Coordinates of C-alpha atoms in Angstrom, one line a residue:
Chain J
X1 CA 124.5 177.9 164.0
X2 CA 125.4 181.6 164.1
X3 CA 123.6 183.7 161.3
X4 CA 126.3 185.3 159.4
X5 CA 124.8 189.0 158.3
X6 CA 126.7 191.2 156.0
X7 CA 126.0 195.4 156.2
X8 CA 126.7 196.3 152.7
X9 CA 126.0 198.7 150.1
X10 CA 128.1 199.0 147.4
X11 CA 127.7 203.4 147.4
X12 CA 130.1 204.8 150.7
X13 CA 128.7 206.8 152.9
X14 CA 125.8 205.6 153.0
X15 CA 125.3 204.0 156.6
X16 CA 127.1 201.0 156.6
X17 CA 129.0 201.2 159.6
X18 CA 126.5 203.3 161.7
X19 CA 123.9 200.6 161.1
X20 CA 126.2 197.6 161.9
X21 CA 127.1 199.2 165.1
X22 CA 123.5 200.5 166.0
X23 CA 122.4 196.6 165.3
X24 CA 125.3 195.0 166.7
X25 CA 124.9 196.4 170.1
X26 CA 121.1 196.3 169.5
X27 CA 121.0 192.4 169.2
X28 CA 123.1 192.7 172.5
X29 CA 121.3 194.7 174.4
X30 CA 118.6 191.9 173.6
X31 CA 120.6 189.3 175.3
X32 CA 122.3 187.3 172.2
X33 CA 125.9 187.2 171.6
X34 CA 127.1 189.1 168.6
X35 CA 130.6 189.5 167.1
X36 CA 130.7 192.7 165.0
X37 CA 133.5 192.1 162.4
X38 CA 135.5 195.0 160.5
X39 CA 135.8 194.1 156.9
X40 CA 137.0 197.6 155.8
X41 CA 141.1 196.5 155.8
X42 CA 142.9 200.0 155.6
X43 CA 139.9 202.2 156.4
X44 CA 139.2 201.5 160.0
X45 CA 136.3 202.7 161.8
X46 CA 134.2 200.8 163.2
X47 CA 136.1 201.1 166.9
X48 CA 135.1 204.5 166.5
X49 CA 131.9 204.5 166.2
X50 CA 132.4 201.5 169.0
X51 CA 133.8 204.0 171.1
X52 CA 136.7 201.3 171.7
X53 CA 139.5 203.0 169.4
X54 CA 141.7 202.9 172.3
X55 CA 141.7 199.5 173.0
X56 CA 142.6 197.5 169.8
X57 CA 145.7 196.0 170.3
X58 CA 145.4 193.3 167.5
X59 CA 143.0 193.3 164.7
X60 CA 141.8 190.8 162.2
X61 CA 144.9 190.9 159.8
X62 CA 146.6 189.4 162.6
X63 CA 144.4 186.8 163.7
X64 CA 144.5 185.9 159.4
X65 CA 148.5 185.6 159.8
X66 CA 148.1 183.7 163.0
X67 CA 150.1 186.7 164.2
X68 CA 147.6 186.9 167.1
X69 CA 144.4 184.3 168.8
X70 CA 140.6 185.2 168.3
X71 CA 140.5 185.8 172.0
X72 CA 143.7 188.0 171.8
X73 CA 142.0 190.0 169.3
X74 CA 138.2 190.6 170.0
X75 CA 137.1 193.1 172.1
X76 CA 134.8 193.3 174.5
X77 CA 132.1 196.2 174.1
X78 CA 132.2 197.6 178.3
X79 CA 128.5 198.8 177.6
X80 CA 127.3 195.2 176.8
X81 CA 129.5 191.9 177.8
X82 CA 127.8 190.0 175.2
X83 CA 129.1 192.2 171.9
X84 CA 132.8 191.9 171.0
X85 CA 134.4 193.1 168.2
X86 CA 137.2 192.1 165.3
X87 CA 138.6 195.5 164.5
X88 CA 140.1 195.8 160.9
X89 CA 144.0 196.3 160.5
X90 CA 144.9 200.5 159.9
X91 CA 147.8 199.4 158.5
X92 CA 147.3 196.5 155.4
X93 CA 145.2 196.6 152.4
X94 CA 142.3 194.4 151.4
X95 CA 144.6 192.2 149.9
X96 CA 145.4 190.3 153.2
X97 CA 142.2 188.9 153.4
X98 CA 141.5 185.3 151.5
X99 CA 138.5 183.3 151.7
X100 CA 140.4 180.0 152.9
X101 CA 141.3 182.0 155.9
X102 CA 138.3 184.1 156.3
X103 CA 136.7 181.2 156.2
X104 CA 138.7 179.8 159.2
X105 CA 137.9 182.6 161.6
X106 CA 134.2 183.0 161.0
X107 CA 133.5 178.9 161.4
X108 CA 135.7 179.4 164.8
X109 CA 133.5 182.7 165.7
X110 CA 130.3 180.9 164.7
X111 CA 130.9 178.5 167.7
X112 CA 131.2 181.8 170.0
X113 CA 128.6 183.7 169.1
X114 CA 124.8 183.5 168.1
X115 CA 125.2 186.8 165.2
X116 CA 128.2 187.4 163.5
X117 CA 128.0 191.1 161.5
X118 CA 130.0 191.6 159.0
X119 CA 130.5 195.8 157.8
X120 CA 131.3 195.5 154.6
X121 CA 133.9 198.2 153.0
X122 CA 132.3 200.2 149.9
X123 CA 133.0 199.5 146.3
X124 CA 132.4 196.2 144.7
X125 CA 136.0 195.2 144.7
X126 CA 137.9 192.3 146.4
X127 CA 137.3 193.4 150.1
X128 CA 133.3 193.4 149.1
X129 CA 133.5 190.6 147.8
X130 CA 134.7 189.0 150.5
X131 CA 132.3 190.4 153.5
X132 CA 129.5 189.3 151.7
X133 CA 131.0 185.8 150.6
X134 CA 130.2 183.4 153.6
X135 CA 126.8 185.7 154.2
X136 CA 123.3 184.2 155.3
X137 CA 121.5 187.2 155.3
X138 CA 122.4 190.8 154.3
X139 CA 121.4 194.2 155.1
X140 CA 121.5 196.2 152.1
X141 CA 122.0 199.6 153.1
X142 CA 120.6 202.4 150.8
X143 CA 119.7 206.3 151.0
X144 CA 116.2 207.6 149.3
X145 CA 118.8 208.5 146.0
X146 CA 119.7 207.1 142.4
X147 CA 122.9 206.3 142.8
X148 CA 122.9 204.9 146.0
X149 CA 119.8 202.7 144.5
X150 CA 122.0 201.6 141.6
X151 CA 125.2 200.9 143.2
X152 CA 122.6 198.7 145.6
X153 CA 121.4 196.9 142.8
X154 CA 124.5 196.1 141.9
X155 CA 125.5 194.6 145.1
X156 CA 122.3 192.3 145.1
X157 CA 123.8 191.1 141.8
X158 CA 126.7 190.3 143.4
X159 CA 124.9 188.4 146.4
X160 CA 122.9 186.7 143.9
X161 CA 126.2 185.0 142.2
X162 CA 128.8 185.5 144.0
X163 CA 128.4 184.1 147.8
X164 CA 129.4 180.8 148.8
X165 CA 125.5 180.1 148.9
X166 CA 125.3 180.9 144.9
X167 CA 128.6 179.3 143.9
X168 CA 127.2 175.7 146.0
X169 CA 124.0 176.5 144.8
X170 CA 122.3 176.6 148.5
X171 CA 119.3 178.5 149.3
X172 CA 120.0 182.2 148.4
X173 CA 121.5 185.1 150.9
X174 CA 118.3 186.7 152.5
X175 CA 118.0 190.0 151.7
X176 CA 116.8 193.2 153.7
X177 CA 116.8 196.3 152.7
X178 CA 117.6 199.3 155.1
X179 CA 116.6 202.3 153.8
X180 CA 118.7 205.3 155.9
X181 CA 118.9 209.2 156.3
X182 CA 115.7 209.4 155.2
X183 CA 113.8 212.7 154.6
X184 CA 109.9 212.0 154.4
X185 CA 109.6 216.3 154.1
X186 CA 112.3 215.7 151.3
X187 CA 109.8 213.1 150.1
X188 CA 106.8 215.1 150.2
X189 CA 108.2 218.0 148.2
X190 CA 109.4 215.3 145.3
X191 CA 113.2 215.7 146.0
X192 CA 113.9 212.6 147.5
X193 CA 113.4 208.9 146.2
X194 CA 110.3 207.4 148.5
X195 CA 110.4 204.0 150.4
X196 CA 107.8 203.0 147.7
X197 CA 110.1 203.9 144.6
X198 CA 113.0 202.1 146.3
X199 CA 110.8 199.1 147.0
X200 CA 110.1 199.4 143.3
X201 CA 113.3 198.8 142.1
X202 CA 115.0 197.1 144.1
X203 CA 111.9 194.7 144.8
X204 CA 113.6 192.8 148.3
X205 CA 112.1 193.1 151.5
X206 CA 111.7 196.3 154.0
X207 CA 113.8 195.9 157.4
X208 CA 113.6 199.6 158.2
X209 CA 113.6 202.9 157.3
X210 CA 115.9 204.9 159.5
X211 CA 115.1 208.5 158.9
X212 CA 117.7 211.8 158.7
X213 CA 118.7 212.6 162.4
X214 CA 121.4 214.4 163.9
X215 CA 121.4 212.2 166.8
X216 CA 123.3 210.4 164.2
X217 CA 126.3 212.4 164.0
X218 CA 126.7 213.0 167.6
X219 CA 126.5 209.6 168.5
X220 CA 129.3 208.4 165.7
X221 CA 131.6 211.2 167.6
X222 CA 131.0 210.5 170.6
X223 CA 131.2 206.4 170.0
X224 CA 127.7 205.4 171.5
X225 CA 125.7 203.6 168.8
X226 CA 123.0 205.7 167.7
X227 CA 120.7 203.1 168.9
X228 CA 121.9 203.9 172.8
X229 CA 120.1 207.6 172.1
X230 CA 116.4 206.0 172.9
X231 CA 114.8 209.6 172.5
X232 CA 116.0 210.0 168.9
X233 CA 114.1 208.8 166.5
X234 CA 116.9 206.9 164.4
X235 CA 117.1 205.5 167.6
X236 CA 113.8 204.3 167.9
X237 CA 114.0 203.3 163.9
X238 CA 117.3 200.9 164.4
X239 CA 115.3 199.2 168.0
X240 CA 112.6 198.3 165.6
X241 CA 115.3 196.7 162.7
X242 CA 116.2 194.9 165.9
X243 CA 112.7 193.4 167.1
X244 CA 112.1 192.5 162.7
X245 CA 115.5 190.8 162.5
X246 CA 114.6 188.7 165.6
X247 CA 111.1 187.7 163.7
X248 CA 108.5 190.1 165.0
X249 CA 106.2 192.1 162.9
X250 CA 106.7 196.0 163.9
X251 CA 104.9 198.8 161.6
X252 CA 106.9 201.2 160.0
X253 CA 107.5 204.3 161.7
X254 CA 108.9 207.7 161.0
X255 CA 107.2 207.3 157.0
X256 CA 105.2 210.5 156.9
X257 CA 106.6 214.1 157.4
X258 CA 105.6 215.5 161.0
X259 CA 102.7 218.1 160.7
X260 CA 103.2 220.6 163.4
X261 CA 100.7 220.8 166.3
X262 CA 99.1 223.8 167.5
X263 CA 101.5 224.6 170.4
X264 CA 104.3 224.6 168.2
X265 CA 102.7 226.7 165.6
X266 CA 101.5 229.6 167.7
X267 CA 105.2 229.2 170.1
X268 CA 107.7 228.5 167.1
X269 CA 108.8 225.5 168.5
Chain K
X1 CA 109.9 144.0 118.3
X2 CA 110.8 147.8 118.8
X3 CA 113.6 148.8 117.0
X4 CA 116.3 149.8 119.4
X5 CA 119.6 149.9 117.5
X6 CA 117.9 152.7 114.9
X7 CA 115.4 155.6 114.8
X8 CA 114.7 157.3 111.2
X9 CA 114.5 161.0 111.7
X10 CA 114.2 164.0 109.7
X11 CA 117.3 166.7 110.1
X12 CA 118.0 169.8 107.9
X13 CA 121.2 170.2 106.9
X14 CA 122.9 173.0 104.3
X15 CA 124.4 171.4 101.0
X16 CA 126.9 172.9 98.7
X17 CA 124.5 173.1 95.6
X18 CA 126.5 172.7 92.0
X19 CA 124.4 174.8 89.2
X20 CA 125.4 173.6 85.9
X21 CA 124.7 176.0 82.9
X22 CA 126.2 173.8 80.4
X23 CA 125.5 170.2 79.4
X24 CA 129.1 169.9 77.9
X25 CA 131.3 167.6 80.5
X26 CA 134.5 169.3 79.1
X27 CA 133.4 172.6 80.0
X28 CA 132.5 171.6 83.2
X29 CA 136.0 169.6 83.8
X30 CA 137.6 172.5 82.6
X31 CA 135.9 174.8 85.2
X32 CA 135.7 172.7 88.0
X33 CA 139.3 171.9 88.0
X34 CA 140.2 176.0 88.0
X35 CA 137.8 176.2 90.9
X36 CA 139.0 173.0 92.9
X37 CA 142.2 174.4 92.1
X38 CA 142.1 177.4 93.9
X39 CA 140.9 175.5 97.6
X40 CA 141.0 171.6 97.3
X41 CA 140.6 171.2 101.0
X42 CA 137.5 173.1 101.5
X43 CA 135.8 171.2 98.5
X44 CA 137.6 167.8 99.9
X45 CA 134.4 165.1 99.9
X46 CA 131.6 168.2 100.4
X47 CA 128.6 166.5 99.6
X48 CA 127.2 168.1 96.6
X49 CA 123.4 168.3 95.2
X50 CA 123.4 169.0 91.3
X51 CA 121.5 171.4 89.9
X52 CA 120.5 170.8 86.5
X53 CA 117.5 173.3 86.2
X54 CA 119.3 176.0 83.9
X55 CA 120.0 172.7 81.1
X56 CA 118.1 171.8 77.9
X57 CA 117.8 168.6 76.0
X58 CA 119.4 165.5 77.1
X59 CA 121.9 165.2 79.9
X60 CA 124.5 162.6 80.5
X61 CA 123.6 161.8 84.4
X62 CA 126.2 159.7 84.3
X63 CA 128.9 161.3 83.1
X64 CA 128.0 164.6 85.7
X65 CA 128.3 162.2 88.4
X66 CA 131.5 160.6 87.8
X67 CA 132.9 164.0 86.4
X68 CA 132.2 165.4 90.1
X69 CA 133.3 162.0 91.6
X70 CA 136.5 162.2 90.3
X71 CA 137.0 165.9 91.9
X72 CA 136.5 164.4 95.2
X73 CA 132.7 166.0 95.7
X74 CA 130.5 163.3 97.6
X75 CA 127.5 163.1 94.9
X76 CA 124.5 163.3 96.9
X77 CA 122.2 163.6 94.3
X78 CA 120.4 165.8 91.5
X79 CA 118.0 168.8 92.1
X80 CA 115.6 171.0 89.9
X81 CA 114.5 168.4 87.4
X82 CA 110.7 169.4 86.9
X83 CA 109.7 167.1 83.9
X84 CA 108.5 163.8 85.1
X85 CA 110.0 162.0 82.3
X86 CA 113.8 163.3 83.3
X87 CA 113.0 162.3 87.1
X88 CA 112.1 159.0 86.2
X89 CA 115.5 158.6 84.5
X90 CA 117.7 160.1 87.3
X91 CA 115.8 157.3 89.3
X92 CA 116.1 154.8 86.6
X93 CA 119.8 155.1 86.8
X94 CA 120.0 155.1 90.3
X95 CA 120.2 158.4 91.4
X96 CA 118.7 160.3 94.3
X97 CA 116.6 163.3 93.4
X98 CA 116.4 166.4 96.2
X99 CA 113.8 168.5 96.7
X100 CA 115.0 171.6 98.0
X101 CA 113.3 173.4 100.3
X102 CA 112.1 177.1 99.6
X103 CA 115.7 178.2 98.1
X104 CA 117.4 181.3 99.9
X105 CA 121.2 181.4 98.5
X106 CA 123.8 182.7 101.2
X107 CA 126.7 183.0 99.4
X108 CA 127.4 182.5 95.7
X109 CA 130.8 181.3 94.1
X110 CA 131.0 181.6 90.1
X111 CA 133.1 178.8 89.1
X112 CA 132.4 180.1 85.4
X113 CA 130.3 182.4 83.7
X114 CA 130.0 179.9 81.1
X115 CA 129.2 176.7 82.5
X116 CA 128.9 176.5 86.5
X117 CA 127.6 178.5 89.5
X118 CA 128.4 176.8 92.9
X119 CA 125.5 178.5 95.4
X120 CA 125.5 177.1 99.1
X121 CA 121.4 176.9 99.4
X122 CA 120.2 176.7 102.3
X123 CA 117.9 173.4 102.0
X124 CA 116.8 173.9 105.1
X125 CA 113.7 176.8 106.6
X126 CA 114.2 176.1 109.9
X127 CA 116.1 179.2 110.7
X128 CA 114.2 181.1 109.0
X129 CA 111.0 180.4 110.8
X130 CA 113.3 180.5 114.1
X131 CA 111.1 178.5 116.1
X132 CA 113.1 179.2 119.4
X133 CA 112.9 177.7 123.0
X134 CA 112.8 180.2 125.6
X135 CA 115.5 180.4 128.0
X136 CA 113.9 181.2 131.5
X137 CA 115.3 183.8 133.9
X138 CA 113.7 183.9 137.2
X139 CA 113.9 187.1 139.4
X140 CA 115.3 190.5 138.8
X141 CA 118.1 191.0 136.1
X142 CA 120.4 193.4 138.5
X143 CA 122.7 196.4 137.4
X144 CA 125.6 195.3 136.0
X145 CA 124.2 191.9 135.0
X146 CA 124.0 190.3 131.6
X147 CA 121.6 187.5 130.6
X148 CA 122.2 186.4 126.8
X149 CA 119.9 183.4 125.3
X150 CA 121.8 182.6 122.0
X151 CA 119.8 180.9 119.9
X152 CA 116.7 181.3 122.1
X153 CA 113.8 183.8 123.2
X154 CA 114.7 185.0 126.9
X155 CA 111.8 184.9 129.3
X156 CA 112.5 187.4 132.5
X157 CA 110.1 186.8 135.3
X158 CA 110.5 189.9 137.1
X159 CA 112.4 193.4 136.2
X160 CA 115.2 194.6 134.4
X161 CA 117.2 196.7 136.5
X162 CA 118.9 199.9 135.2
X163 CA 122.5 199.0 134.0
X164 CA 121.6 195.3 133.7
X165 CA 121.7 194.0 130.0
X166 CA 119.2 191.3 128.1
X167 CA 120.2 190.6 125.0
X168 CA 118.4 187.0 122.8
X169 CA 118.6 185.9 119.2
X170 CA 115.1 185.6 119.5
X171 CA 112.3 187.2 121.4
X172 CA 112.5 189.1 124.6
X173 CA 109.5 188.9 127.5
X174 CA 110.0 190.6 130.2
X175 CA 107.3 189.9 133.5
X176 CA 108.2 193.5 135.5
X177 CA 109.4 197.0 134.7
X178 CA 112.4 196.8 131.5
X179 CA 114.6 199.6 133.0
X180 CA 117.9 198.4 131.7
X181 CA 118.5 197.5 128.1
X182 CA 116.9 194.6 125.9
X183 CA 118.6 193.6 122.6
X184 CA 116.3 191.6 120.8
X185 CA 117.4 189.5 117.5
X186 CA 120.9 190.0 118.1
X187 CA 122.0 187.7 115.4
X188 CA 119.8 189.7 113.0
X189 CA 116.6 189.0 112.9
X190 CA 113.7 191.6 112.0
X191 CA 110.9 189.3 113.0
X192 CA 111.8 189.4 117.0
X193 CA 110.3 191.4 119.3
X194 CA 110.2 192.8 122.9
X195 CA 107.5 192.4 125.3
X196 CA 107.6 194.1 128.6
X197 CA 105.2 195.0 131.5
X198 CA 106.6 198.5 132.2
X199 CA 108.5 200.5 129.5
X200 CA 111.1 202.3 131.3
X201 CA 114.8 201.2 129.0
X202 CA 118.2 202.8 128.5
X203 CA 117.8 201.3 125.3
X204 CA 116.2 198.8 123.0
X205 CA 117.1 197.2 119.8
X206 CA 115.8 194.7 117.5
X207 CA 118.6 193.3 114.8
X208 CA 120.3 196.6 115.1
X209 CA 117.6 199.1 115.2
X210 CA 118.0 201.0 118.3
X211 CA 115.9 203.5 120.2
X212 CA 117.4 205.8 123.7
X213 CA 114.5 206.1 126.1
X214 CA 114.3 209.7 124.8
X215 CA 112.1 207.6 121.8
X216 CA 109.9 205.9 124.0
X217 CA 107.7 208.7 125.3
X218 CA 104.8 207.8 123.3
X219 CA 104.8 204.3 125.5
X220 CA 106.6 205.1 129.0
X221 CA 106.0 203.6 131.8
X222 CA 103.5 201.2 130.2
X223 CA 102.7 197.8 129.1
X224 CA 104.3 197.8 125.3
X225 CA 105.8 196.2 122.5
X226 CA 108.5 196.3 120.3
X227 CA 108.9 195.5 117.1
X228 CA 110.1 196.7 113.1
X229 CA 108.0 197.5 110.5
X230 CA 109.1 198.2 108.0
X231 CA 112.6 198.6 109.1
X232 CA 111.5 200.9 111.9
X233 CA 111.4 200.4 115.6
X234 CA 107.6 200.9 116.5
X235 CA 106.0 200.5 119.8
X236 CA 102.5 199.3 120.6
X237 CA 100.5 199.0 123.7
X238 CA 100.3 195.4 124.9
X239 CA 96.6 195.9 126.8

């Protein structure tokens, strides 16, 4: 059985699609075979941060319609043969999705692949709705901030009643929290929600805390997953999401803010 | 053998309670025929308990029963009788005498300055004590949820999230941090109270007393209750 995992928010901006490419290829590069699926009808752009804009010639609309086949439409990822992805249509709204359908494609994807990732589009309308619907697990993906916090919150309300798992009544959607562009200096100096505070209110489970990088933005430009850039630390942050999602116990890193060593005190480095 | 076809239990029930002020049957036609006038389908076979506290000297039992009879009212029986002798003759006849509960009148309908006063009494205190079950909520209340327990306290195990909403006739317990706002006694009632671990609400309100967290510094961000006294919200620490 494939284990269905929807990136989702509620907030924008936040991270969503960043962190479902960085995880995608991550659980890739670990050998398993991942389908990264573009819920965001209308607002494409996951490809780009795929790096694979170029190459979507159908996209999930089209496989809905039976306009197009799953194999006509997934692309391969040329970095990793075991990652494809379902890019979302530029051109419809979230309208052309229904869960009958949606439904269709992910049982026919779950006999593909071991992880199927679903990025979620922002907002808690229709499109939302139906990411998170089919969902086993989801990634809850939240900056150190109030509203981001709240429209989070919001979202595990939504996962909590209404996913397939809540309307059969089946064991609930697991729940991880990713806490990203975080600032533990920010932290330190009070301007910033800490992991702690989050923890506090949104009381689910830590996956990771990915902290503030500008590896980030270079990385969505130039369509290499974040989690390619192995010297950054967001890098490092979204490898150890990886090794938790896959059941191992890693500390958290990247928590405290970095005291500068001698060298770089009496140098200005 | 065990009695399975039947099971005697006791039940509360509100009765329409007739309060006669005059002994004279004409008078009492003459008003209950105005007042039946006005709505003879709501008083259409109401079963009605007969007050007769208010009269002196001898009554005709009788004659009030069949009088009320022949308007339709189911007779149920007579109330307020407190001489022993008069009891005995209500029973002697045949009659079934009520006892009424602690009386608390809800709505009152002269039918006659003169003669009559229809009251609804509530012969039953079981509302008024509000012995409640508790509705159970496991796990956090999220934003933009709403948990109401009508006719029940509301037990949260766990928090309260901002933007999430608990509202309960009765009592309100909350197991976490009450972030969000609790809406105690909804249906209006000044006894309930809310109980939370962590004082941290939009709001709170018991039977329509309401406090912004800009009243709660006294108790923030602690163990508390809520409650009126004396028709004011006041907060107290739990430990």
């Amino acid at each position: 059985m494939a284990r269905i995992i929807v990136v989702t928010s509620g907030k924008g901006g936040v991270g969503k699609t960043t962190s479902s490419a960085a995880i995608g290829l991550g659980l890739a590069l670990k050998g398993h075979k991942v389908v990264l699926i573009d819920f965001d009808i209308g607002l494409r752009n996951l490809d780009l941060i795929m790096g694979c804009e170029r190459r979507v010639v159908y996209d999930f609309v089209n496989v809905i319609n039976g306009e197009a086949t799953l194999n006509q439409a997934l692309i391969k990822d040329k970095r990793v043969s075991s990652l494809s992805i379902l890019p979302a249509s530029q051109t419809r709204d979230k309208d052309a999705l229904n869960k009958e359908n949606v439904g269709k494609v992910l049982d026919d994807l779950g006999k593909l692949f071991d992880f199927i990732i679903c990025d979620s589009p922002a907002g808690i309308e229709a499109g939302a709705m139906m990411a998170l619907y089919y969902a086993d697990e989801a990634i809850v993906t939240t900056n150190p901030e109030v509203s981001s916090v709240r429209d989070s919150d919001r979202i595990l309300g939504m996962l909590a009643s209404r996913s397939r798992r809540a309307e059969l009544g089946l064991e609930p959607i697991k729940e991880h929290l990713l806490l990203t562009r975080y600032c533990p200096k920010r932290v330190a100096e009070g301007e910033m929600l800490s992991v702690e505070d989050v923890e506090d209110i949104l009381s689910i489970p830590l996956l990771g805390v990915i902290p503030e990088s500008q590896a980030v933005l270079k990385a969505s430009n130039a369509g290499e997953p974040v989690i390619l850039d192995t010297d950054s630390d967001a890098g490092q942050a979204y490898q150890d999401v990886i090794d938790r999602l896959l059941g191992e116990t890693i500390e958290f890193r990247f928590l405290l803010a970095e005291k500068k060593g001698i060298f770089s005190r009496m140098f200005g480095g | 053998m065990a009695d399975a076809s039947i099971e005697f239990k006791g039940s509360s029930f509100t009765l329409s309670v007739l309060h006669l002020k005059s002994s004279e049957l004409a008078d009492i036609r003459a008003d209950l025929t105005n007042k039946v006038a006005q709505a003879p389908d709501f008083f259409y076979r109401v079963p009605v308990v007969v007050n007769v506290e208010k009269l002196n000297g001898s009554i005709d039992y009788q004659g009030v029963k069949t009088l009320i009879e022949e308007f339709n009212f189911t007779f149920v029986g007579f109330t307020g009788v407190i001489a022993k002798a008069q009891r005995q003759q209500i029973r002697d006849l045949g009659f079934s005498f009520v006892n009424s509960a602690k009386a608390n009148t809800t709505t009152k309908a002269k039918i006659s300055k003169e003669s009559v006063v229809a009251k609804t009494e509530s012969v039953a205190a079981t509302t008024q004590r509000h012995l409640y079950t508790d509705k159970i909520h496991r796990g956090q209340v999220r934003s933009g949820q709403q948990v109401y327990a009508k006719e029940q306290n509301l037990v949260i195990i766990g928090s309260v999230s901002a933007g999430a909403e608990v509202i309960a006739d009765g009592n309100i317990h909350v197991y976490g941090s009450l972030r969000g706002r609790a809406i105690a006694g909804a249906t209006g009632h000044h006894s309930a109270q809310i109980y939370c671990q962590n004082l941290q609400a939009e709001l709170v309100s018991i039977n329509g007393h309401y406090w912004l967290s800009e009243s709660m510094e006294q108790h923030w961000d602690s163990p508390v209750y809520i409650h009126l006294t004396d028709n004011e919200l006041t907060s107290s620490k739990l430990i």
